[in-house]
Amino acid sequence: MTPAAADPAETKPLRADARRNRARVLEAAENVFAAKGTGAPTEEVARVAGVGIGTVFRHFPTKEALLEAVLFARLRRFVDEAEAAVAAESADPGGAFFTFLTSWIEMSSAKNAYFEALTAAGVTVPVAKSDIGARLISALGVLLSRAQAAGAVRADLAVGELIPVIIGVARAAEYAGPDEVLRERAVEILFDGLRPSAGERR
């Protein structure tokens, strides 16, 4: 497989007009792929962005490069939200932790679609080892430790154990598809397993 860059945004600076065009293409691509799936043609992205197809390919030489850039843009926004939750220092650490997990699970379905499309094209996206991955793990660790200190989450849980559980539940929620009740039930079961037992609660 072809390894992808750690983050497509980490490139040489662009001129102001080029940055605007790139942002328009990314926004249009995210909207098009959300509405029509990752298989939507690049020409449709160009049309929605109001630019020529040549402009799209100047910034993103391949469809895979565009998919990767949209994926990382979504992940950056999610990590920014996680770090904002850390900075807010909520008076309800348990609530902040479980809200964050809910957001992660909701975001994962769209993220998985990009990963699958890129993997099918032979592209490896090493998000876990990127700066985004490191920031996400750091934010998760802070929110988890605060929730544990407040007695809202079982004390024996480590971040490394939590991540595969979240990924598994995200897949279960994705599998449930339009069945909202089933998705909510899967998340509820996860949350119940993360809370301390009756004897551990303060």
mmCIF file of N, CA, C and O in Angstrom, residues 82-184:
data_model
loop_
_atom_site.group_PDB
_atom_site.id
_atom_site.type_symbol
_atom_site.label_atom_id
_atom_site.label_comp_id
_atom_site.label_asym_id
_atom_site.label_seq_id
_atom_site.Cartn_x
_atom_site.Cartn_y
_atom_site.Cartn_z
ATOM 1 N N ALA A 82 -12.276 18.567 21.119
ATOM 2 C CA ALA A 82 -11.830 17.811 22.293
ATOM 3 C C ALA A 82 -10.960 18.678 23.184
ATOM 4 O O ALA A 82 -11.107 18.685 24.416
ATOM 5 N N GLU A 83 -10.054 19.430 22.574
ATOM 6 C CA GLU A 83 -9.172 20.290 23.361
ATOM 7 C C GLU A 83 -9.944 21.445 23.993
ATOM 8 O O GLU A 83 -9.606 21.894 25.099
ATOM 9 N N ALA A 84 -10.995 21.903 23.314
ATOM 10 C CA ALA A 84 -11.844 22.935 23.903
ATOM 11 C C ALA A 84 -12.570 22.385 25.128
ATOM 12 O O ALA A 84 -12.740 23.084 26.138
ATOM 13 N N ALA A 85 -12.992 21.125 25.054
ATOM 14 C CA ALA A 85 -13.648 20.491 26.199
ATOM 15 C C ALA A 85 -12.684 20.360 27.372
ATOM 16 O O ALA A 85 -13.063 20.550 28.535
ATOM 17 N N VAL A 86 -11.422 20.065 27.075
ATOM 18 C CA VAL A 86 -10.403 19.982 28.128
ATOM 19 C C VAL A 86 -10.196 21.360 28.763
ATOM 20 O O VAL A 86 -10.157 21.503 29.991
ATOM 21 N N ALA A 87 -10.069 22.383 27.924
ATOM 22 C CA ALA A 87 -9.817 23.741 28.425
ATOM 23 C C ALA A 87 -10.986 24.272 29.241
ATOM 24 O O ALA A 87 -10.794 25.087 30.156
ATOM 25 N N ALA A 88 -12.195 23.821 28.929
ATOM 26 C CA ALA A 88 -13.381 24.329 29.619
ATOM 27 C C ALA A 88 -13.439 23.882 31.077
ATOM 28 O O ALA A 88 -14.075 24.535 31.914
ATOM 29 N N GLU A 89 -12.786 22.775 31.404
ATOM 30 C CA GLU A 89 -12.762 22.253 32.775
ATOM 31 C C GLU A 89 -14.178 22.222 33.370
ATOM 32 O O GLU A 89 -14.492 22.896 34.344
ATOM 33 N N SER A 90 -15.037 21.443 32.761
ATOM 34 C CA SER A 90 -16.438 21.342 33.159
ATOM 35 C C SER A 90 -16.597 21.001 34.633
ATOM 36 O O SER A 90 -15.802 20.254 35.214
ATOM 37 N N ALA A 91 -17.657 21.546 35.222
ATOM 38 C CA ALA A 91 -17.989 21.219 36.611
ATOM 39 C C ALA A 91 -18.557 19.802 36.709
ATOM 40 O O ALA A 91 -18.719 19.274 37.807
ATOM 41 N N ASP A 92 -18.859 19.209 35.561
ATOM 42 C CA ASP A 92 -19.374 17.836 35.489
ATOM 43 C C ASP A 92 -18.420 17.008 34.637
ATOM 44 O O ASP A 92 -18.674 16.770 33.450
ATOM 45 N N PRO A 93 -17.283 16.561 35.200
ATOM 46 C CA PRO A 93 -16.286 15.824 34.412
ATOM 47 C C PRO A 93 -16.838 14.560 33.764
ATOM 48 O O PRO A 93 -16.449 14.212 32.645
ATOM 49 N N GLY A 94 -17.739 13.875 34.466
ATOM 50 C CA GLY A 94 -18.334 12.676 33.884
ATOM 51 C C GLY A 94 -19.158 13.006 32.659
ATOM 52 O O GLY A 94 -19.067 12.340 31.626
ATOM 53 N N GLY A 95 -19.967 14.051 32.762
ATOM 54 C CA GLY A 95 -20.782 14.475 31.628
ATOM 55 C C GLY A 95 -19.928 14.889 30.448
ATOM 56 O O GLY A 95 -20.234 14.557 29.295
ATOM 57 N N ALA A 96 -18.826 15.622 30.713
ATOM 58 C CA ALA A 96 -17.931 16.055 29.642
ATOM 59 C C ALA A 96 -17.292 14.853 28.953
ATOM 60 O O ALA A 96 -17.167 14.820 27.724
ATOM 61 N N PHE A 97 -16.919 13.860 29.742
ATOM 62 C CA PHE A 97 -16.285 12.656 29.195
ATOM 63 C C PHE A 97 -17.247 11.883 28.296
ATOM 64 O O PHE A 97 -16.918 11.528 27.161
ATOM 65 N N PHE A 98 -18.458 11.637 28.790
ATOM 66 C CA PHE A 98 -19.409 10.848 28.011
ATOM 67 C C PHE A 98 -19.925 11.622 26.793
ATOM 68 O O PHE A 98 -20.210 11.027 25.751
ATOM 69 N N THR A 99 -20.014 12.937 26.894
ATOM 70 C CA THR A 99 -20.387 13.748 25.734
ATOM 71 C C THR A 99 -19.332 13.636 24.648
ATOM 72 O O THR A 99 -19.635 13.518 23.455
ATOM 73 N N PHE A 100 -18.068 13.651 25.079
ATOM 74 C CA PHE A 100 -16.966 13.512 24.131
ATOM 75 C C PHE A 100 -17.007 12.148 23.445
ATOM 76 O O PHE A 100 -16.844 12.053 22.223
ATOM 77 N N LEU A 101 -17.235 11.099 24.215
ATOM 78 C CA LEU A 101 -17.315 9.758 23.615
ATOM 79 C C LEU A 101 -18.465 9.665 22.621
ATOM 80 O O LEU A 101 -18.337 9.054 21.557
ATOM 81 N N THR A 102 -19.602 10.266 22.961
ATOM 82 C CA THR A 102 -20.745 10.255 22.050
ATOM 83 C C THR A 102 -20.390 10.937 20.734
ATOM 84 O O THR A 102 -20.705 10.446 19.643
ATOM 85 N N SER A 103 -19.693 12.073 20.822
ATOM 86 C CA SER A 103 -19.281 12.801 19.618
ATOM 87 C C SER A 103 -18.316 11.965 18.786
ATOM 88 O O SER A 103 -18.379 11.950 17.558
ATOM 89 N N TRP A 104 -17.413 11.259 19.465
ATOM 90 C CA TRP A 104 -16.439 10.421 18.767
ATOM 91 C C TRP A 104 -17.157 9.319 17.996
ATOM 92 O O TRP A 104 -16.858 9.050 16.832
ATOM 93 N N ILE A 105 -18.111 8.683 18.639
ATOM 94 C CA ILE A 105 -18.851 7.596 17.993
ATOM 95 C C ILE A 105 -19.630 8.120 16.785
ATOM 96 O O ILE A 105 -19.655 7.493 15.716
ATOM 97 N N GLU A 106 -20.256 9.292 16.936
ATOM 98 C CA GLU A 106 -21.016 9.873 15.829
ATOM 99 C C GLU A 106 -20.107 10.240 14.664
ATOM 100 O O GLU A 106 -20.481 10.104 13.494
ATOM 101 N N MET A 107 -18.913 10.740 14.972
ATOM 102 C CA MET A 107 -17.980 11.149 13.934
ATOM 103 C C MET A 107 -17.372 9.951 13.205
ATOM 104 O O MET A 107 -17.019 10.020 12.026
ATOM 105 N N SER A 108 -17.253 8.831 13.906
ATOM 106 C CA SER A 108 -16.529 7.682 13.369
ATOM 107 C C SER A 108 -17.154 7.084 12.118
ATOM 108 O O SER A 108 -16.442 6.565 11.258
ATOM 109 N N SER A 109 -18.469 7.124 12.007
ATOM 110 C CA SER A 109 -19.118 6.530 10.838
ATOM 111 C C SER A 109 -18.638 7.196 9.557
ATOM 112 O O SER A 109 -18.267 6.524 8.585
ATOM 113 N N ALA A 110 -18.618 8.533 9.549
ATOM 114 C CA ALA A 110 -18.142 9.259 8.374
ATOM 115 C C ALA A 110 -16.656 9.018 8.161
ATOM 116 O O ALA A 110 -16.200 8.814 7.033
ATOM 117 N N LYS A 111 -15.895 9.007 9.259
ATOM 118 C CA LYS A 111 -14.457 8.782 9.156
ATOM 119 C C LYS A 111 -14.169 7.418 8.534
ATOM 120 O O LYS A 111 -13.287 7.282 7.680
ATOM 121 N N ASN A 112 -14.915 6.408 8.960
ATOM 122 C CA ASN A 112 -14.692 5.059 8.446
ATOM 123 C C ASN A 112 -14.922 4.975 6.946
ATOM 124 O O ASN A 112 -14.228 4.230 6.240
ATOM 125 N N ALA A 113 -15.884 5.728 6.453
ATOM 126 C CA ALA A 113 -16.166 5.706 5.018
ATOM 127 C C ALA A 113 -14.953 6.209 4.228
ATOM 128 O O ALA A 113 -14.614 5.656 3.172
ATOM 129 N N TYR A 114 -14.275 7.241 4.754
ATOM 130 C CA TYR A 114 -13.077 7.755 4.079
ATOM 131 C C TYR A 114 -11.942 6.744 4.158
ATOM 132 O O TYR A 114 -11.240 6.504 3.171
ATOM 133 N N PHE A 115 -11.747 6.164 5.331
ATOM 134 C CA PHE A 115 -10.696 5.165 5.486
ATOM 135 C C PHE A 115 -10.902 4.008 4.512
ATOM 136 O O PHE A 115 -9.951 3.518 3.888
ATOM 137 N N GLU A 116 -12.137 3.547 4.396
ATOM 138 C CA GLU A 116 -12.417 2.397 3.532
ATOM 139 C C GLU A 116 -12.164 2.738 2.070
ATOM 140 O O GLU A 116 -11.618 1.919 1.317
ATOM 141 N N ALA A 117 -12.551 3.944 1.660
ATOM 142 C CA ALA A 117 -12.321 4.352 0.276
ATOM 143 C C ALA A 117 -10.825 4.462 -0.016
ATOM 144 O O ALA A 117 -10.350 4.050 -1.084
ATOM 145 N N LEU A 118 -10.077 5.006 0.931
ATOM 146 C CA LEU A 118 -8.631 5.145 0.737
ATOM 147 C C LEU A 118 -7.935 3.789 0.758
ATOM 148 O O LEU A 118 -7.040 3.523 -0.050
ATOM 149 N N THR A 119 -8.362 2.930 1.671
ATOM 150 C CA THR A 119 -7.767 1.592 1.745
ATOM 151 C C THR A 119 -8.020 0.820 0.453
ATOM 152 O O THR A 119 -7.141 0.122 -0.055
ATOM 153 N N ALA A 120 -9.232 0.959 -0.084
ATOM 154 C CA ALA A 120 -9.564 0.280 -1.341
ATOM 155 C C ALA A 120 -8.678 0.764 -2.484
ATOM 156 O O ALA A 120 -8.416 0.022 -3.434
ATOM 157 N N ALA A 121 -8.206 2.010 -2.374
ATOM 158 C CA ALA A 121 -7.336 2.565 -3.413
ATOM 159 C C ALA A 121 -5.864 2.285 -3.119
ATOM 160 O O ALA A 121 -4.982 2.745 -3.853
ATOM 161 N N GLY A 122 -5.590 1.549 -2.036
ATOM 162 C CA GLY A 122 -4.215 1.195 -1.716
ATOM 163 C C GLY A 122 -3.464 2.249 -0.938
ATOM 164 O O GLY A 122 -2.235 2.267 -0.918
ATOM 165 N N VAL A 123 -4.193 3.172 -0.275
ATOM 166 C CA VAL A 123 -3.556 4.244 0.484
ATOM 167 C C VAL A 123 -3.676 3.959 1.975
ATOM 168 O O VAL A 123 -4.762 3.690 2.480
ATOM 169 N N THR A 124 -2.559 4.025 2.683
ATOM 170 C CA THR A 124 -2.554 3.843 4.128
ATOM 171 C C THR A 124 -2.540 5.212 4.791
ATOM 172 O O THR A 124 -1.711 6.058 4.447
ATOM 173 N N VAL A 125 -3.435 5.431 5.735
ATOM 174 C CA VAL A 125 -3.527 6.730 6.413
ATOM 175 C C VAL A 125 -3.160 6.533 7.883
ATOM 176 O O VAL A 125 -3.991 6.089 8.674
ATOM 177 N N PRO A 126 -1.940 6.856 8.291
ATOM 178 C CA PRO A 126 -1.485 6.592 9.657
ATOM 179 C C PRO A 126 -1.929 7.651 10.652
ATOM 180 O O PRO A 126 -1.117 8.347 11.254
ATOM 181 N N VAL A 127 -3.235 7.784 10.852
ATOM 182 C CA VAL A 127 -3.751 8.841 11.720
ATOM 183 C C VAL A 127 -3.265 8.679 13.155
ATOM 184 O O VAL A 127 -2.918 9.649 13.824
ATOM 185 N N ALA A 128 -3.238 7.443 13.641
ATOM 186 C CA ALA A 128 -2.880 7.214 15.039
ATOM 187 C C ALA A 128 -1.484 7.735 15.365
ATOM 188 O O ALA A 128 -1.215 8.126 16.501
ATOM 189 N N LYS A 129 -0.580 7.761 14.368
ATOM 190 C CA LYS A 129 0.786 8.204 14.614
ATOM 191 C C LYS A 129 0.997 9.662 14.207
ATOM 192 O O LYS A 129 2.112 10.168 14.285
ATOM 193 N N SER A 130 -0.039 10.339 13.782
ATOM 194 C CA SER A 130 0.082 11.725 13.359
ATOM 195 C C SER A 130 -0.064 12.652 14.552
ATOM 196 O O SER A 130 -0.406 12.246 15.664
ATOM 197 N N ASP A 131 0.176 13.940 14.308
ATOM 198 C CA ASP A 131 -0.014 14.946 15.356
ATOM 199 C C ASP A 131 -1.463 14.964 15.818
ATOM 200 O O ASP A 131 -1.739 15.116 17.016
ATOM 201 N N ILE A 132 -2.393 14.780 14.875
ATOM 202 C CA ILE A 132 -3.813 14.753 15.225
ATOM 203 C C ILE A 132 -4.089 13.596 16.183
ATOM 204 O O ILE A 132 -4.789 13.757 17.190
ATOM 205 N N GLY A 133 -3.541 12.429 15.881
ATOM 206 C CA GLY A 133 -3.746 11.276 16.746
ATOM 207 C C GLY A 133 -3.194 11.514 18.141
ATOM 208 O O GLY A 133 -3.839 11.170 19.141
ATOM 209 N N ALA A 134 -2.013 12.110 18.217
ATOM 210 C CA ALA A 134 -1.399 12.371 19.526
ATOM 211 C C ALA A 134 -2.232 13.360 20.332
ATOM 212 O O ALA A 134 -2.412 13.188 21.546
ATOM 213 N N ARG A 135 -2.733 14.391 19.669
ATOM 214 C CA ARG A 135 -3.562 15.379 20.370
ATOM 215 C C ARG A 135 -4.860 14.754 20.865
ATOM 216 O O ARG A 135 -5.335 15.058 21.966
ATOM 217 N N LEU A 136 -5.439 13.886 20.045
ATOM 218 C CA LEU A 136 -6.692 13.234 20.422
ATOM 219 C C LEU A 136 -6.498 12.345 21.648
ATOM 220 O O LEU A 136 -7.299 12.388 22.599
ATOM 221 N N ILE A 137 -5.431 11.559 21.649
ATOM 222 C CA ILE A 137 -5.158 10.670 22.779
ATOM 223 C C ILE A 137 -4.904 11.489 24.044
ATOM 224 O O ILE A 137 -5.342 11.129 25.143
ATOM 225 N N SER A 138 -4.192 12.598 23.897
ATOM 226 C CA SER A 138 -3.909 13.456 25.045
ATOM 227 C C SER A 138 -5.190 14.027 25.641
ATOM 228 O O SER A 138 -5.390 14.004 26.864
ATOM 229 N N ALA A 139 -6.078 14.542 24.772
ATOM 230 C CA ALA A 139 -7.338 15.105 25.258
ATOM 231 C C ALA A 139 -8.202 14.034 25.914
ATOM 232 O O ALA A 139 -8.800 14.266 26.974
ATOM 233 N N LEU A 140 -8.252 12.870 25.297
ATOM 234 C CA LEU A 140 -9.025 11.769 25.863
ATOM 235 C C LEU A 140 -8.494 11.389 27.243
ATOM 236 O O LEU A 140 -9.261 11.139 28.178
ATOM 237 N N GLY A 141 -7.174 11.357 27.368
ATOM 238 C CA GLY A 141 -6.568 11.004 28.645
ATOM 239 C C GLY A 141 -6.936 11.976 29.750
ATOM 240 O O GLY A 141 -7.222 11.566 30.891
ATOM 241 N N VAL A 142 -6.943 13.262 29.439
ATOM 242 C CA VAL A 142 -7.297 14.273 30.443
ATOM 243 C C VAL A 142 -8.762 14.132 30.851
ATOM 244 O O VAL A 142 -9.097 14.140 32.043
ATOM 245 N N LEU A 143 -9.644 14.007 29.867
ATOM 246 C CA LEU A 143 -11.074 13.879 30.168
ATOM 247 C C LEU A 143 -11.354 12.605 30.967
ATOM 248 O O LEU A 143 -12.187 12.605 31.882
ATOM 249 N N LEU A 144 -10.649 11.529 30.612
ATOM 250 C CA LEU A 144 -10.827 10.274 31.341
ATOM 251 C C LEU A 144 -10.365 10.404 32.791
ATOM 252 O O LEU A 144 -11.077 9.992 33.720
ATOM 253 N N SER A 145 -9.185 10.963 33.000
ATOM 254 C CA SER A 145 -8.660 11.067 34.373
ATOM 255 C C SER A 145 -9.544 11.961 35.235
ATOM 256 O O SER A 145 -9.751 11.672 36.424
ATOM 257 N N ARG A 146 -10.096 13.023 34.651
ATOM 258 C CA ARG A 146 -10.996 13.894 35.414
ATOM 259 C C ARG A 146 -12.283 13.155 35.790
ATOM 260 O O ARG A 146 -12.765 13.281 36.921
ATOM 261 N N ALA A 147 -12.814 12.395 34.837
ATOM 262 C CA ALA A 147 -14.042 11.649 35.111
ATOM 263 C C ALA A 147 -13.794 10.577 36.165
ATOM 264 O O ALA A 147 -14.647 10.323 37.025
ATOM 265 N N GLN A 148 -12.629 9.957 36.116
ATOM 266 C CA GLN A 148 -12.290 8.955 37.135
ATOM 267 C C GLN A 148 -12.135 9.598 38.505
ATOM 268 O O GLN A 148 -12.589 9.056 39.515
ATOM 269 N N ALA A 149 -11.498 10.764 38.555
ATOM 270 C CA ALA A 149 -11.312 11.458 39.825
ATOM 271 C C ALA A 149 -12.648 11.860 40.437
ATOM 272 O O ALA A 149 -12.793 11.923 41.667
ATOM 273 N N ALA A 150 -13.626 12.119 39.571
ATOM 274 C CA ALA A 150 -14.965 12.506 40.039
ATOM 275 C C ALA A 150 -15.816 11.286 40.384
ATOM 276 O O ALA A 150 -16.956 11.430 40.834
ATOM 277 N N GLY A 151 -15.292 10.079 40.141
ATOM 278 C CA GLY A 151 -16.038 8.866 40.441
ATOM 279 C C GLY A 151 -17.085 8.506 39.410
ATOM 280 O O GLY A 151 -17.944 7.658 39.659
ATOM 281 N N ALA A 152 -16.999 9.125 38.215
ATOM 282 C CA ALA A 152 -17.998 8.871 37.182
ATOM 283 C C ALA A 152 -17.598 7.733 36.247
ATOM 284 O O ALA A 152 -18.439 7.203 35.516
ATOM 285 N N VAL A 153 -16.327 7.352 36.261
ATOM 286 C CA VAL A 153 -15.812 6.298 35.387
ATOM 287 C C VAL A 153 -14.965 5.359 36.231
ATOM 288 O O VAL A 153 -14.255 5.795 37.147
ATOM 289 N N ARG A 154 -15.022 4.077 35.930
ATOM 290 C CA ARG A 154 -14.284 3.076 36.692
ATOM 291 C C ARG A 154 -12.798 3.414 36.728
ATOM 292 O O ARG A 154 -12.203 3.831 35.720
ATOM 293 N N ALA A 155 -12.195 3.207 37.891
ATOM 294 C CA ALA A 155 -10.824 3.653 38.117
ATOM 295 C C ALA A 155 -9.783 2.790 37.422
ATOM 296 O O ALA A 155 -8.645 3.231 37.220
ATOM 297 N N ASP A 156 -10.133 1.563 37.038
ATOM 298 C CA ASP A 156 -9.140 0.649 36.463
ATOM 299 C C ASP A 156 -9.026 0.758 34.947
ATOM 300 O O ASP A 156 -8.347 -0.045 34.310
ATOM 301 N N LEU A 157 -9.664 1.755 34.360
ATOM 302 C CA LEU A 157 -9.684 1.896 32.906
ATOM 303 C C LEU A 157 -8.530 2.781 32.438
ATOM 304 O O LEU A 157 -8.314 3.871 32.957
ATOM 305 N N ALA A 158 -7.794 2.303 31.443
ATOM 306 C CA ALA A 158 -6.703 3.077 30.843
ATOM 307 C C ALA A 158 -7.098 3.510 29.432
ATOM 308 O O ALA A 158 -7.943 2.887 28.785
ATOM 309 N N VAL A 159 -6.466 4.576 28.956
ATOM 310 C CA VAL A 159 -6.778 5.096 27.620
ATOM 311 C C VAL A 159 -6.568 4.024 26.560
ATOM 312 O O VAL A 159 -7.376 3.871 25.642
ATOM 313 N N GLY A 160 -5.466 3.275 26.675
ATOM 314 C CA GLY A 160 -5.185 2.243 25.684
ATOM 315 C C GLY A 160 -6.255 1.172 25.605
ATOM 316 O O GLY A 160 -6.450 0.556 24.552
ATOM 317 N N GLU A 161 -6.951 0.936 26.706
ATOM 318 C CA GLU A 161 -8.046 -0.032 26.716
ATOM 319 C C GLU A 161 -9.332 0.584 26.181
ATOM 320 O O GLU A 161 -10.164 -0.108 25.588
ATOM 321 N N LEU A 162 -9.490 1.880 26.407
ATOM 322 C CA LEU A 162 -10.726 2.557 26.022
ATOM 323 C C LEU A 162 -10.858 2.706 24.508
ATOM 324 O O LEU A 162 -11.955 2.538 23.954
ATOM 325 N N ILE A 163 -9.759 2.997 23.837
ATOM 326 C CA ILE A 163 -9.824 3.283 22.398
ATOM 327 C C ILE A 163 -10.403 2.122 21.586
ATOM 328 O O ILE A 163 -11.329 2.328 20.790
ATOM 329 N N PRO A 164 -9.929 0.871 21.743
ATOM 330 C CA PRO A 164 -10.535 -0.211 20.952
ATOM 331 C C PRO A 164 -12.003 -0.441 21.289
ATOM 332 O O PRO A 164 -12.780 -0.866 20.425
ATOM 333 N N VAL A 165 -12.382 -0.152 22.543
ATOM 334 C CA VAL A 165 -13.793 -0.288 22.910
ATOM 335 C C VAL A 165 -14.631 0.745 22.155
ATOM 336 O O VAL A 165 -15.699 0.427 21.611
ATOM 337 N N ILE A 166 -14.140 1.975 22.111
ATOM 338 C CA ILE A 166 -14.850 3.034 21.387
ATOM 339 C C ILE A 166 -14.977 2.677 19.913
ATOM 340 O O ILE A 166 -16.038 2.822 19.297
ATOM 341 N N ILE A 167 -13.873 2.205 19.330
ATOM 342 C CA ILE A 167 -13.890 1.846 17.910
ATOM 343 C C ILE A 167 -14.910 0.737 17.656
ATOM 344 O O ILE A 167 -15.666 0.775 16.678
ATOM 345 N N GLY A 168 -14.946 -0.247 18.549
ATOM 346 C CA GLY A 168 -15.897 -1.336 18.393
ATOM 347 C C GLY A 168 -17.338 -0.875 18.463
ATOM 348 O O GLY A 168 -18.180 -1.284 17.654
ATOM 349 N N VAL A 169 -17.638 0.006 19.407
ATOM 350 C CA VAL A 169 -19.006 0.506 19.534
ATOM 351 C C VAL A 169 -19.360 1.406 18.352
ATOM 352 O O VAL A 169 -20.495 1.394 17.865
ATOM 353 N N ALA A 170 -18.373 2.169 17.867
ATOM 354 C CA ALA A 170 -18.623 2.997 16.689
ATOM 355 C C ALA A 170 -18.993 2.131 15.494
ATOM 356 O O ALA A 170 -19.897 2.457 14.713
ATOM 357 N N ARG A 171 -18.318 0.996 15.356
ATOM 358 C CA ARG A 171 -18.645 0.064 14.273
ATOM 359 C C ARG A 171 -20.040 -0.530 14.469
ATOM 360 O O ARG A 171 -20.796 -0.702 13.518
ATOM 361 N N ALA A 172 -20.366 -0.826 15.734
ATOM 362 C CA ALA A 172 -21.695 -1.364 16.022
ATOM 363 C C ALA A 172 -22.768 -0.340 15.692
ATOM 364 O O ALA A 172 -23.810 -0.676 15.112
ATOM 365 N N ALA A 173 -22.522 0.914 16.042
ATOM 366 C CA ALA A 173 -23.481 1.974 15.740
ATOM 367 C C ALA A 173 -23.614 2.157 14.237
ATOM 368 O O ALA A 173 -24.720 2.377 13.712
ATOM 369 N N GLU A 174 -22.492 2.043 13.524
ATOM 370 C CA GLU A 174 -22.526 2.143 12.063
ATOM 371 C C GLU A 174 -23.321 0.984 11.473
ATOM 372 O O GLU A 174 -24.109 1.164 10.534
ATOM 373 N N TYR A 175 -23.131 -0.206 12.016
ATOM 374 C CA TYR A 175 -23.841 -1.393 11.546
ATOM 375 C C TYR A 175 -25.346 -1.247 11.739
ATOM 376 O O TYR A 175 -26.140 -1.721 10.922
ATOM 377 N N ALA A 176 -25.752 -0.548 12.817
ATOM 378 C CA ALA A 176 -27.177 -0.353 13.092
ATOM 379 C C ALA A 176 -27.848 0.504 12.025
ATOM 380 O O ALA A 176 -29.070 0.456 11.856
ATOM 381 N N GLY A 177 -27.052 1.270 11.295
ATOM 382 C CA GLY A 177 -27.599 2.077 10.205
ATOM 383 C C GLY A 177 -28.646 3.061 10.678
ATOM 384 O O GLY A 177 -28.440 3.795 11.651
ATOM 385 N N PRO A 178 -29.804 3.089 10.018
ATOM 386 C CA PRO A 178 -30.845 4.062 10.366
ATOM 387 C C PRO A 178 -31.617 3.715 11.637
ATOM 388 O O PRO A 178 -32.464 4.496 12.072
ATOM 389 N N ASP A 179 -31.320 2.578 12.243
ATOM 390 C CA ASP A 179 -32.031 2.169 13.455
ATOM 391 C C ASP A 179 -31.484 2.959 14.649
ATOM 392 O O ASP A 179 -30.548 2.529 15.326
ATOM 393 N N GLU A 180 -32.084 4.102 14.897
ATOM 394 C CA GLU A 180 -31.578 4.995 15.943
ATOM 395 C C GLU A 180 -31.662 4.358 17.325
ATOM 396 O O GLU A 180 -30.768 4.547 18.163
ATOM 397 N N VAL A 181 -32.724 3.601 17.578
ATOM 398 C CA VAL A 181 -32.881 2.953 18.882
ATOM 399 C C VAL A 181 -31.747 1.964 19.134
ATOM 400 O O VAL A 181 -31.169 1.914 20.231
ATOM 401 N N LEU A 182 -31.387 1.191 18.116
ATOM 402 C CA LEU A 182 -30.312 0.217 18.258
ATOM 403 C C LEU A 182 -28.974 0.913 18.468
ATOM 404 O O LEU A 182 -28.154 0.469 19.290
ATOM 405 N N ARG A 183 -28.729 2.000 17.746
ATOM 406 C CA ARG A 183 -27.486 2.749 17.927
ATOM 407 C C ARG A 183 -27.386 3.279 19.351
ATOM 408 O O ARG A 183 -26.341 3.161 20.001
ATOM 409 N N GLU A 184 -28.466 3.875 19.839
ATOM 410 C CA GLU A 184 -28.446 4.431 21.187
ATOM 411 C C GLU A 184 -28.260 3.337 22.227
ATOM 412 O O GLU A 184 -27.590 3.544 23.246
#
